[in-house]
Each structure stands twice: as C-alpha cells, then as structure tokens.
PDB file of C-alpha atoms and ligand atoms in Angstrom:
ATOM      1  CA  UNK Z1101     195.313 183.600 -91.977  1.00 96.00           C
ATOM      2  CA  UNK Z1102     193.609 185.248 -88.996  1.00 97.00           C
ATOM      3  CA  UNK Z1103     191.874 188.563 -89.692  1.00 97.00           C
ATOM      4  CA  UNK Z1104     193.353 191.716 -88.096  1.00 97.00           C
ATOM      5  CA  UNK Z1105     190.738 194.520 -87.848  1.00 97.00           C
ATOM      6  CA  UNK Z1106     191.548 198.003 -89.139  1.00 95.00           C
ATOM      7  CA  UNK Z1107     192.975 200.285 -86.402  1.00 89.00           C
ATOM      8  CA  UNK Z1108     190.227 202.870 -87.167  1.00 91.00           C
ATOM      9  CA  UNK Z1109     186.826 202.464 -88.782  1.00 93.00           C
ATOM     10  CA  UNK Z1110     186.609 205.999 -90.263  1.00 96.00           C
ATOM     11  CA  UNK Z1111     189.335 207.589 -92.369  1.00 94.00           C
ATOM     12  CA  UNK Z1112     188.883 210.969 -90.671  1.00 96.00           C
ATOM     13  CA  UNK Z1113     192.455 212.205 -90.652  1.00 94.00           C
ATOM     14  CA  UNK Z1114     192.780 214.882 -93.388  1.00 95.00           C
ATOM     15  CA  UNK Z1115     196.298 213.775 -94.396  1.00 92.00           C
ATOM     16  CA  UNK Z1116     195.221 210.119 -94.689  1.00 90.00           C
ATOM     17  CA  UNK Z1117     192.132 211.138 -96.667  1.00 94.00           C
ATOM     18  CA  UNK Z1118     194.248 213.287 -99.031  1.00 94.00           C
ATOM     19  CA  UNK Z1119     196.779 210.483 -99.604  1.00 91.00           C
ATOM     20  CA  UNK Z1120     193.914 208.090-100.365  1.00 93.00           C
ATOM     21  CA  UNK Z1121     192.278 210.581-102.758  1.00 95.00           C
ATOM     22  CA  UNK Z1122     195.539 211.118-104.609  1.00 94.00           C
ATOM     23  CA  UNK Z1123     196.182 207.369-105.092  1.00 92.00           C
ATOM     24  CA  UNK Z1124     195.390 205.851-108.475  1.00 92.00           C
ATOM     25  CA  UNK Z1125     192.382 203.555-108.035  1.00 96.00           C
ATOM     26  CA  UNK Z1126     191.288 203.899-111.642  1.00 96.00           C
ATOM     27  CA  UNK Z1127     191.630 200.170-112.346  1.00 96.00           C
ATOM     28  CA  UNK Z1128     189.520 198.966-109.399  1.00 98.00           C
ATOM     29  CA  UNK Z1129     187.039 201.874-109.572  1.00 98.00           C
ATOM     30  CA  UNK Z1130     186.618 201.305-113.287  1.00 98.00           C
ATOM     31  CA  UNK Z1131     186.011 197.617-112.570  1.00 98.00           C
ATOM     32  CA  UNK Z1132     183.352 198.586-110.021  1.00 98.00           C
ATOM     33  CA  UNK Z1133     181.459 200.742-112.543  1.00 97.00           C
ATOM     34  CA  UNK Z1134     181.733 198.030-115.184  1.00 97.00           C
ATOM     35  CA  UNK Z1135     180.333 195.383-112.811  1.00 98.00           C
ATOM     36  CA  UNK Z1136     177.432 197.720-111.956  1.00 98.00           C
ATOM     37  CA  UNK Z1137     176.676 198.282-115.634  1.00 95.00           C
ATOM     38  CA  UNK Z1138     176.596 194.523-116.160  1.00 96.00           C
ATOM     39  CA  UNK Z1139     173.914 194.237-113.477  1.00 94.00           C
ATOM     40  CA  UNK Z1140     171.581 196.523-115.473  1.00 87.00           C
ATOM     41  CA  UNK Z1141     169.816 195.584-118.694  1.00 80.00           C
ATOM     42  CA  UNK Z1142     169.610 199.289-119.600  1.00 89.00           C
ATOM     43  CA  UNK Z1143     171.586 202.293-118.284  1.00 91.00           C
ATOM     44  CA  UNK Z1144     170.665 202.773-114.634  1.00 97.00           C
ATOM     45  CA  UNK Z1145     168.247 205.692-114.231  1.00 97.00           C
ATOM     46  CA  UNK Z1146     167.149 205.310-110.625  1.00 98.00           C
ATOM     47  CA  UNK Z1147     168.266 206.424-107.161  1.00 98.00           C
ATOM     48  CA  UNK Z1148     171.431 204.790-105.808  1.00 98.00           C
ATOM     49  CA  UNK Z1149     173.073 204.847-102.385  1.00 98.00           C
ATOM     50  CA  UNK Z1150     176.867 204.599-102.159  1.00 98.00           C
ATOM     51  CA  UNK Z1151     177.868 203.534 -98.636  1.00 98.00           C
ATOM     52  CA  UNK Z1152     181.330 204.682 -97.536  1.00 98.00           C
ATOM     53  CA  UNK Z1153     181.911 206.837-100.618  1.00 98.00           C
ATOM     54  CA  UNK Z1154     185.306 208.190 -99.506  1.00 98.00           C
ATOM     55  CA  UNK Z1155     186.674 210.908-101.820  1.00 98.00           C
ATOM     56  CA  UNK Z1156     183.837 210.268-104.291  1.00 98.00           C
ATOM     57  CA  UNK Z1157     185.543 208.859-107.364  1.00 98.00           C
ATOM     58  CA  UNK Z1158     183.002 206.026-107.741  1.00 98.00           C
ATOM     59  CA  UNK Z1159     179.811 208.134-107.433  1.00 98.00           C
ATOM     60  CA  UNK Z1160     181.322 210.647-109.866  1.00 97.00           C
ATOM     61  CA  UNK Z1161     182.211 207.866-112.350  1.00 97.00           C
ATOM     62  CA  UNK Z1162     178.711 206.405-111.965  1.00 97.00           C
ATOM     63  CA  UNK Z1163     177.025 209.759-112.484  1.00 97.00           C
ATOM     64  CA  UNK Z1164     179.030 210.144-115.713  1.00 96.00           C
ATOM     65  CA  UNK Z1165     178.247 206.592-116.879  1.00 95.00           C
ATOM     66  CA  UNK Z1166     174.518 206.867-116.030  1.00 95.00           C
ATOM     67  CA  UNK Z1167     173.375 210.368-117.007  1.00 95.00           C
ATOM     68  CA  UNK Z1168     169.848 209.896-115.558  1.00 96.00           C
ATOM     69  CA  UNK Z1169     170.928 208.427-112.233  1.00 97.00           C
ATOM     70  CA  UNK Z1170     170.719 210.214-108.880  1.00 98.00           C
ATOM     71  CA  UNK Z1171     173.184 209.202-106.223  1.00 98.00           C
ATOM     72  CA  UNK Z1172     173.262 209.649-102.443  1.00 98.00           C
ATOM     73  CA  UNK Z1173     176.858 209.237-101.318  1.00 98.00           C
ATOM     74  CA  UNK Z1174     177.490 208.738 -97.608  1.00 98.00           C
ATOM     75  CA  UNK Z1175     180.652 208.658 -95.502  1.00 98.00           C
ATOM     76  CA  UNK Z1176     181.340 209.150 -91.818  1.00 98.00           C
ATOM     77  CA  UNK Z1177     184.463 211.223 -92.444  1.00 98.00           C
ATOM     78  CA  UNK Z1178     184.073 214.948 -93.253  1.00 98.00           C
ATOM     79  CA  UNK Z1179     187.679 214.959 -94.481  1.00 98.00           C
ATOM     80  CA  UNK Z1180     186.683 212.529 -97.269  1.00 98.00           C
ATOM     81  CA  UNK Z1181     183.497 214.413 -98.129  1.00 98.00           C
ATOM     82  CA  UNK Z1182     185.361 217.725 -98.439  1.00 98.00           C
ATOM     83  CA  UNK Z1183     187.533 216.103-101.119  1.00 98.00           C
ATOM     84  CA  UNK Z1184     184.502 214.502-102.790  1.00 98.00           C
ATOM     85  CA  UNK Z1185     182.566 217.782-102.978  1.00 98.00           C
ATOM     86  CA  UNK Z1186     185.607 219.514-104.445  1.00 97.00           C
ATOM     87  CA  UNK Z1187     186.088 216.791-107.046  1.00 97.00           C
ATOM     88  CA  UNK Z1188     182.416 216.911-108.137  1.00 97.00           C
ATOM     89  CA  UNK Z1189     182.248 220.711-108.197  1.00 96.00           C
ATOM     90  CA  UNK Z1190     184.215 220.881-111.458  1.00 94.00           C
ATOM     91  CA  UNK Z1191     181.030 219.735-113.267  1.00 94.00           C
ATOM     92  CA  UNK Z1192     177.948 221.557-111.879  1.00 93.00           C
ATOM     93  CA  UNK Z1193     175.444 219.510-113.895  1.00 90.00           C
ATOM     94  CA  UNK Z1194     176.913 216.259-112.662  1.00 93.00           C
ATOM     95  CA  UNK Z1195     177.314 217.605-109.098  1.00 94.00           C
ATOM     96  CA  UNK Z1196     173.563 218.366-108.986  1.00 96.00           C
ATOM     97  CA  UNK Z1197     172.818 214.629-109.238  1.00 97.00           C
ATOM     98  CA  UNK Z1198     174.986 213.623-106.304  1.00 98.00           C
ATOM     99  CA  UNK Z1199     173.981 214.380-102.704  1.00 98.00           C
ATOM    100  CA  UNK Z1200     176.846 214.013-100.198  1.00 98.00           C
ATOM    101  CA  UNK Z1201     176.004 213.219 -96.560  1.00 98.00           C
ATOM    102  CA  UNK Z1202     178.170 212.804 -93.499  1.00 98.00           C
ATOM    103  CA  UNK Z1203     176.698 209.964 -91.478  1.00 98.00           C
ATOM    104  CA  UNK Z1204     177.825 206.885 -89.643  1.00 98.00           C
ATOM    105  CA  UNK Z1205     176.669 203.501 -90.932  1.00 98.00           C
ATOM    106  CA  UNK Z1206     174.456 202.164 -89.466  1.00 95.00           C
ATOM    107  CA  UNK Z1207     172.104 205.072 -88.863  1.00 97.00           C
ATOM    108  CA  UNK Z1208     168.900 206.405 -90.485  1.00 97.00           C
ATOM    109  CA  UNK Z1209     170.940 209.461 -91.612  1.00 98.00           C
ATOM    110  CA  UNK Z1210     173.081 207.137 -93.724  1.00 98.00           C
ATOM    111  CA  UNK Z1211     170.068 206.323 -95.966  1.00 98.00           C
ATOM    112  CA  UNK Z1212     168.401 209.736 -96.441  1.00 98.00           C
ATOM    113  CA  UNK Z1213     166.461 208.770 -99.587  1.00 98.00           C
ATOM    114  CA  UNK Z1214     165.370 205.226 -98.839  1.00 98.00           C
ATOM    115  CA  UNK Z1215     164.100 203.076-100.404  1.00 98.00           C
ATOM    116  CA  UNK Z1216     166.818 202.989-103.059  1.00 98.00           C
ATOM    117  CA  UNK Z1217     166.907 201.282-106.443  1.00 98.00           C
ATOM    118  CA  UNK Z1218     170.588 200.355-106.052  1.00 98.00           C
ATOM    119  CA  UNK Z1219     172.931 199.796-103.096  1.00 98.00           C
ATOM    120  CA  UNK Z1220     176.601 200.239-103.755  1.00 98.00           C
ATOM    121  CA  UNK Z1221     179.727 200.053-101.667  1.00 98.00           C
ATOM    122  CA  UNK Z1222     183.404 199.705-102.455  1.00 98.00           C
ATOM    123  CA  UNK Z1223     186.095 198.951 -99.904  1.00 98.00           C
ATOM    124  CA  UNK Z1224     183.935 199.688 -96.857  1.00 98.00           C
ATOM    125  CA  UNK Z1225     183.122 196.221 -95.592  1.00 98.00           C
ATOM    126  CA  UNK Z1226     186.593 195.539 -94.192  1.00 98.00           C
ATOM    127  CA  UNK Z1227     186.464 198.850 -92.242  1.00 96.00           C
ATOM    128  CA  UNK Z1228     183.261 198.055 -90.376  1.00 95.00           C
ATOM    129  CA  UNK Z1229     183.689 197.033 -86.717  1.00 91.00           C
ATOM    130  CA  UNK Z1230     180.650 194.762 -87.246  1.00 97.00           C
ATOM    131  CA  UNK Z1231     180.287 193.671 -90.886  1.00 98.00           C
ATOM    132  CA  UNK Z1232     176.606 192.812 -90.312  1.00 98.00           C
ATOM    133  CA  UNK Z1233     175.946 196.544 -89.836  1.00 98.00           C
ATOM    134  CA  UNK Z1234     176.707 197.045 -93.543  1.00 98.00           C
ATOM    135  CA  UNK Z1235     174.514 194.149 -94.649  1.00 98.00           C
ATOM    136  CA  UNK Z1236     171.607 195.300 -92.454  1.00 98.00           C
ATOM    137  CA  UNK Z1237     171.973 198.795 -93.896  1.00 98.00           C
ATOM    138  CA  UNK Z1238     171.842 197.317 -97.437  1.00 98.00           C
ATOM    139  CA  UNK Z1239     168.713 195.361 -96.574  1.00 98.00           C
ATOM    140  CA  UNK Z1240     166.954 198.294 -94.916  1.00 98.00           C
ATOM    141  CA  UNK Z1241     167.902 200.903 -97.500  1.00 98.00           C
ATOM    142  CA  UNK Z1242     166.863 199.022-100.626  1.00 98.00           C
ATOM    143  CA  UNK Z1243     163.471 198.443-102.152  1.00 98.00           C
ATOM    144  CA  UNK Z1244     162.558 194.850-103.217  1.00 97.00           C
ATOM    145  CA  UNK Z1245     164.393 194.164-106.460  1.00 97.00           C
ATOM    146  CA  UNK Z1246     167.093 196.766-105.804  1.00 98.00           C
ATOM    147  CA  UNK Z1247     170.459 196.040-107.383  1.00 98.00           C
ATOM    148  CA  UNK Z1248     173.313 195.311-104.950  1.00 98.00           C
ATOM    149  CA  UNK Z1249     177.009 195.657-105.719  1.00 98.00           C
ATOM    150  CA  UNK Z1250     179.444 195.489-102.818  1.00 98.00           C
ATOM    151  CA  UNK Z1251     183.106 195.086-103.718  1.00 98.00           C
ATOM    152  CA  UNK Z1252     186.059 194.829-101.383  1.00 98.00           C
ATOM    153  CA  UNK Z1253     189.517 193.364-101.012  1.00 98.00           C
ATOM    154  CA  UNK Z1254     189.645 189.678-100.170  1.00 98.00           C
ATOM    155  CA  UNK Z1255     192.026 188.547 -97.396  1.00 98.00           C
ATOM    156  CA  UNK Z1256     194.949 186.533 -98.777  1.00 98.00           C
ATOM    157  CA  UNK Z1257     195.620 183.103 -97.326  1.00 98.00           C
ATOM    158  CA  UNK Z1258     198.853 184.128 -95.591  1.00 98.00           C
ATOM    159  CA  UNK Z1259     201.295 186.999 -94.986  1.00 97.00           C
ATOM    160  CA  UNK Z1260     203.267 186.043 -98.106  1.00 97.00           C
ATOM    161  CA  UNK Z1261     200.078 186.517-100.106  1.00 98.00           C
ATOM    162  CA  UNK Z1262     199.701 190.004 -98.638  1.00 98.00           C
ATOM    163  CA  UNK Z1263     203.259 190.843 -99.708  1.00 97.00           C
ATOM    164  CA  UNK Z1264     202.615 189.493-103.210  1.00 97.00           C
ATOM    165  CA  UNK Z1265     199.561 191.764-103.631  1.00 98.00           C
ATOM    166  CA  UNK Z1266     201.488 194.753-102.263  1.00 97.00           C
ATOM    167  CA  UNK Z1267     204.413 194.129-104.632  1.00 96.00           C
ATOM    168  CA  UNK Z1268     202.110 193.697-107.627  1.00 96.00           C
ATOM    169  CA  UNK Z1269     199.894 196.733-106.975  1.00 95.00           C
ATOM    170  CA  UNK Z1270     201.677 199.175-104.651  1.00 94.00           C
ATOM    171  CA  UNK Z1271     205.386 198.705-105.322  1.00 92.00           C
ATOM    172  CA  UNK Z1272     206.159 202.399-105.728  1.00 89.00           C
ATOM    173  CA  UNK Z1273     203.363 203.811-103.547  1.00 90.00           C
ATOM    174  CA  UNK Z1274     204.082 206.222-100.677  1.00 89.00           C
ATOM    175  CA  UNK Z1275     204.549 204.587 -97.256  1.00 90.00           C
ATOM    176  CA  UNK Z1276     201.221 205.922 -95.895  1.00 87.00           C
ATOM    177  CA  UNK Z1277     199.349 204.224 -98.738  1.00 89.00           C
ATOM    178  CA  UNK Z1278     201.311 200.986 -98.592  1.00 93.00           C
ATOM    179  CA  UNK Z1279     200.608 200.833 -94.887  1.00 93.00           C
ATOM    180  CA  UNK Z1280     196.860 201.473 -95.407  1.00 92.00           C
ATOM    181  CA  UNK Z1281     196.789 198.818 -98.151  1.00 95.00           C
ATOM    182  CA  UNK Z1282     198.567 196.273 -95.928  1.00 97.00           C
ATOM    183  CA  UNK Z1283     196.154 196.934 -93.050  1.00 96.00           C
ATOM    184  CA  UNK Z1284     193.222 196.601 -95.459  1.00 97.00           C
ATOM    185  CA  UNK Z1285     194.399 193.225 -96.779  1.00 98.00           C
ATOM    186  CA  UNK Z1286     194.777 191.878 -93.237  1.00 98.00           C
ATOM    187  CA  UNK Z1287     191.322 193.307 -92.294  1.00 98.00           C
ATOM    188  CA  UNK Z1288     189.529 192.034 -95.400  1.00 98.00           C
ATOM    189  CA  UNK Z1289     187.112 189.082 -95.389  1.00 98.00           C
ATOM    190  CA  UNK Z1290     187.218 185.919 -97.455  1.00 98.00           C
ATOM    191  CA  UNK Z1291     184.507 184.852 -99.894  1.00 98.00           C
ATOM    192  CA  UNK Z1292     183.329 182.179 -97.419  1.00 98.00           C
ATOM    193  CA  UNK Z1293     183.134 184.686 -94.539  1.00 98.00           C
ATOM    194  CA  UNK Z1294     181.082 187.088 -96.658  1.00 98.00           C
ATOM    195  CA  UNK Z1295     178.704 184.278 -97.621  1.00 98.00           C
ATOM    196  CA  UNK Z1296     178.226 183.558 -93.919  1.00 98.00           C
ATOM    197  CA  UNK Z1297     177.614 187.270 -93.213  1.00 98.00           C
ATOM    198  CA  UNK Z1298     174.905 187.435 -95.884  1.00 98.00           C
ATOM    199  CA  UNK Z1299     173.206 184.354 -94.444  1.00 98.00           C
ATOM    200  CA  UNK Z1300     173.351 185.848 -90.935  1.00 98.00           C
ATOM    201  CA  UNK Z1301     171.861 189.119 -92.217  1.00 98.00           C
ATOM    202  CA  UNK Z1302     169.068 187.278 -94.032  1.00 97.00           C
ATOM    203  CA  UNK Z1303     170.101 188.427 -97.528  1.00 98.00           C
ATOM    204  CA  UNK Z1304     169.442 185.704-100.060  1.00 96.00           C
ATOM    205  CA  UNK Z1305     170.148 185.355-103.782  1.00 92.00           C
ATOM    206  CA  UNK Z1306     173.541 187.114-103.962  1.00 98.00           C
ATOM    207  CA  UNK Z1307     176.550 185.797-105.794  1.00 98.00           C
ATOM    208  CA  UNK Z1308     179.859 186.185-103.961  1.00 98.00           C
ATOM    209  CA  UNK Z1309     182.979 185.624-106.034  1.00 98.00           C
ATOM    210  CA  UNK Z1310     186.464 186.853-106.807  1.00 98.00           C
ATOM    211  CA  UNK Z1311     186.457 189.456-109.574  1.00 98.00           C
ATOM    212  CA  UNK Z1312     190.173 190.217-109.688  1.00 98.00           C
ATOM    213  CA  UNK Z1313     193.368 188.832-108.111  1.00 97.00           C
ATOM    214  CA  UNK Z1314     192.546 190.807-104.938  1.00 98.00           C
ATOM    215  CA  UNK Z1315     188.855 191.811-104.984  1.00 98.00           C
ATOM    216  CA  UNK Z1316     185.667 189.995-104.211  1.00 98.00           C
ATOM    217  CA  UNK Z1317     182.221 191.210-105.213  1.00 98.00           C
ATOM    218  CA  UNK Z1318     178.704 190.595-103.914  1.00 98.00           C
ATOM    219  CA  UNK Z1319     176.160 191.013-106.676  1.00 98.00           C
ATOM    220  CA  UNK Z1320     172.466 190.455-107.049  1.00 98.00           C
ATOM    221  CA  UNK Z1321     169.022 191.882-106.328  1.00 98.00           C
ATOM    222  CA  UNK Z1322     167.223 192.220-103.022  1.00 98.00           C
ATOM    223  CA  UNK Z1323     164.271 189.877-102.647  1.00 96.00           C
TER     224      UNK Z1323
HETATM  225  C1  SAM S2339     188.786 202.517 -98.000  1.00 76.14           C
HETATM  226  S1  SAM S2339     187.654 203.850 -98.073  1.00 76.14           S
HETATM  227  C2  SAM S2339     186.734 203.500 -99.527  1.00 76.14           C
HETATM  228  C3  SAM S2339     186.201 204.776-100.139  1.00 76.14           C
HETATM  229  C4  SAM S2339     185.465 204.615-101.473  1.00 76.14           C
HETATM  230  N1  SAM S2339     184.316 203.766-101.374  1.00 76.14           N
HETATM  231  C5  SAM S2339     186.391 204.142-102.546  1.00 76.14           C
HETATM  232  O1  SAM S2339     186.199 203.031-103.057  1.00 76.14           O
HETATM  233  O2  SAM S2339     187.337 204.860-102.905  1.00 76.14           O
HETATM  234  C6  SAM S2339     186.481 203.440 -96.778  1.00 76.14           C
HETATM  235  C7  SAM S2339     185.610 204.641 -96.416  1.00 76.14           C
HETATM  236  O3  SAM S2339     184.576 204.201 -95.552  1.00 76.14           O
HETATM  237  C8  SAM S2339     184.373 205.174 -94.518  1.00 76.14           C
HETATM  238  N2  SAM S2339     183.787 204.474 -93.358  1.00 76.14           N
HETATM  239  C9  SAM S2339     184.331 203.490 -92.630  1.00 76.14           C
HETATM  240  N3  SAM S2339     183.472 203.053 -91.712  1.00 76.14           N
HETATM  241  C10 SAM S2339     182.341 203.797 -91.853  1.00 76.14           C
HETATM  242  C11 SAM S2339     181.089 203.824 -91.167  1.00 76.14           C
HETATM  243  N4  SAM S2339     180.817 203.002 -90.160  1.00 76.14           N
HETATM  244  N5  SAM S2339     180.180 204.735 -91.553  1.00 76.14           N
HETATM  245  C12 SAM S2339     180.450 205.577 -92.571  1.00 76.14           C
HETATM  246  N6  SAM S2339     181.600 205.610 -93.273  1.00 76.14           N
HETATM  247  C13 SAM S2339     182.548 204.710 -92.901  1.00 76.14           C
HETATM  248  C14 SAM S2339     185.770 205.730 -94.283  1.00 76.14           C
HETATM  249  O4  SAM S2339     185.714 207.005 -93.687  1.00 76.14           O
HETATM  250  C15 SAM S2339     186.338 205.764 -95.685  1.00 76.14           C
HETATM  251  O5  SAM S2339     186.091 206.985 -96.333  1.00 76.14           O
END
C-alpha cells in the first residue's frame, strides 16, 4: 500500500495534544521501556536523548525504571511539552533528571547535551517530512557505542490491514484519536523502507524487526 504522509509534522494543536496525552498507550510505552532494558546489560545510568517525546510518558517511565539515568526530552510542540512538564512535576526528584526542550528535529537545539549514551524515539519517524532527518540526528547526537532504540508503527499491507489494527486497538477510542491512529498507520514505514533509510543515512549494525502486531523497532549500537 502506498504511504500517505501525515497532514502535519508537529502535534502543536493543544486539543490534539491533550487527546493524545489522555489516550492509553501503556501497552506500547511499556514495551518500549522493556526493549530498552533488554539492550542494557545493567540498568542504564547514562545520558539519553528522547526525540519527539510528546506528552512525556516514555521519558518519565524510563526515569523511574533507571534511577541513575538523565534524560533530555525534545519535541517541537510546546503544547506537548506543557503536558509533559505537568506530568513530571508530580515527582520533583524524578523531574530533576529530565530536561524538556522545545526544538525542531533536525537542529542543534534538538540535541542540547550531545554526545549521548542512548538515542530513543517512539512514534516520531512516521511524522518526519524527511525520515533521514531523524536518522542523521541519531547519528550526530550519539557517541560511538551509544544504544539506539527507535520504535514506530509499521504500515499495513493494505487498507483492510489498517482497519484490522484500528478495530483491534482503538475500537472504542474517541474519533480524534481514531483519526490520528488511522493517519499514522497510513504514514508509517515498512521494515524494508526503514532498512533502506538506515543504509542511506550510513547507520550500520542495527536490527530492524516487528516487535508487535503493529510496531517495528530499530535496535543496536552506533559504530
Ligand atoms: C505521535 S507523537 C509521539 C510522542 C511520544 N514519543 C510518544 O511515544 O508518546 C509524535 C511527536 O513528535 C513531535 N514531532 C513531529 N515532528 C517533529 C520534529 N520534526 N521535531 C520535533 N518534534 C516533532 C510531535 O509534535 C509529537 O509530539
């Protein structure tokens, strides 16, 4: 099925950001943290960059799971970061280990603490107007040996596949969320396309595979 890009790169509309923040992504966000833990022999204690952090659930989960980690979390939408700051503020000790920045990827402001020990991103790739911008940011922001985990939806083979995923995972969701989810599935890349992107960006040694019925993940270490 042909890819249909997202109508907007950033999720800057406050109502859209709020609807996204209120959705239950605990299953996929939990999977993301679990995949990251599997990349580390010991609990991660370095400096991580989360690209396209949205309302912050993943950096907050990571900060809880890795009590010695510091995380820079970047998004281009202030509406998302307002929600992220509010969510983190309930735990001041945890909040002190997460630095939120509003910046567009790619830009030097989107990697304020480079070089990082880990590069993370969930559900951003399919939003990028040029996917290579994300991969170049990963390459530039990480030190050699940095852990990489980029997870995103994978584009189904056809429109029926999109409907199957929507019925399985968003049957009772509000219209605004179902619509966002549908757009995301049409905008997502396939495993083969992501492998081609990595080759074009000069990033070697990553595994790219399906990690759920709807998600793919890129995992490995920068050379
Ligand atoms: C679908 S959300 C994912 C949020 C979060 N990572 C999560 O898993 O819940 C994608 C986020 O990427 C942000 N985004 C999209 N393109 C971006 C860009 N070029 N630079 C910075 N942020 C971007 C959007 O504003 C949005 O918050």
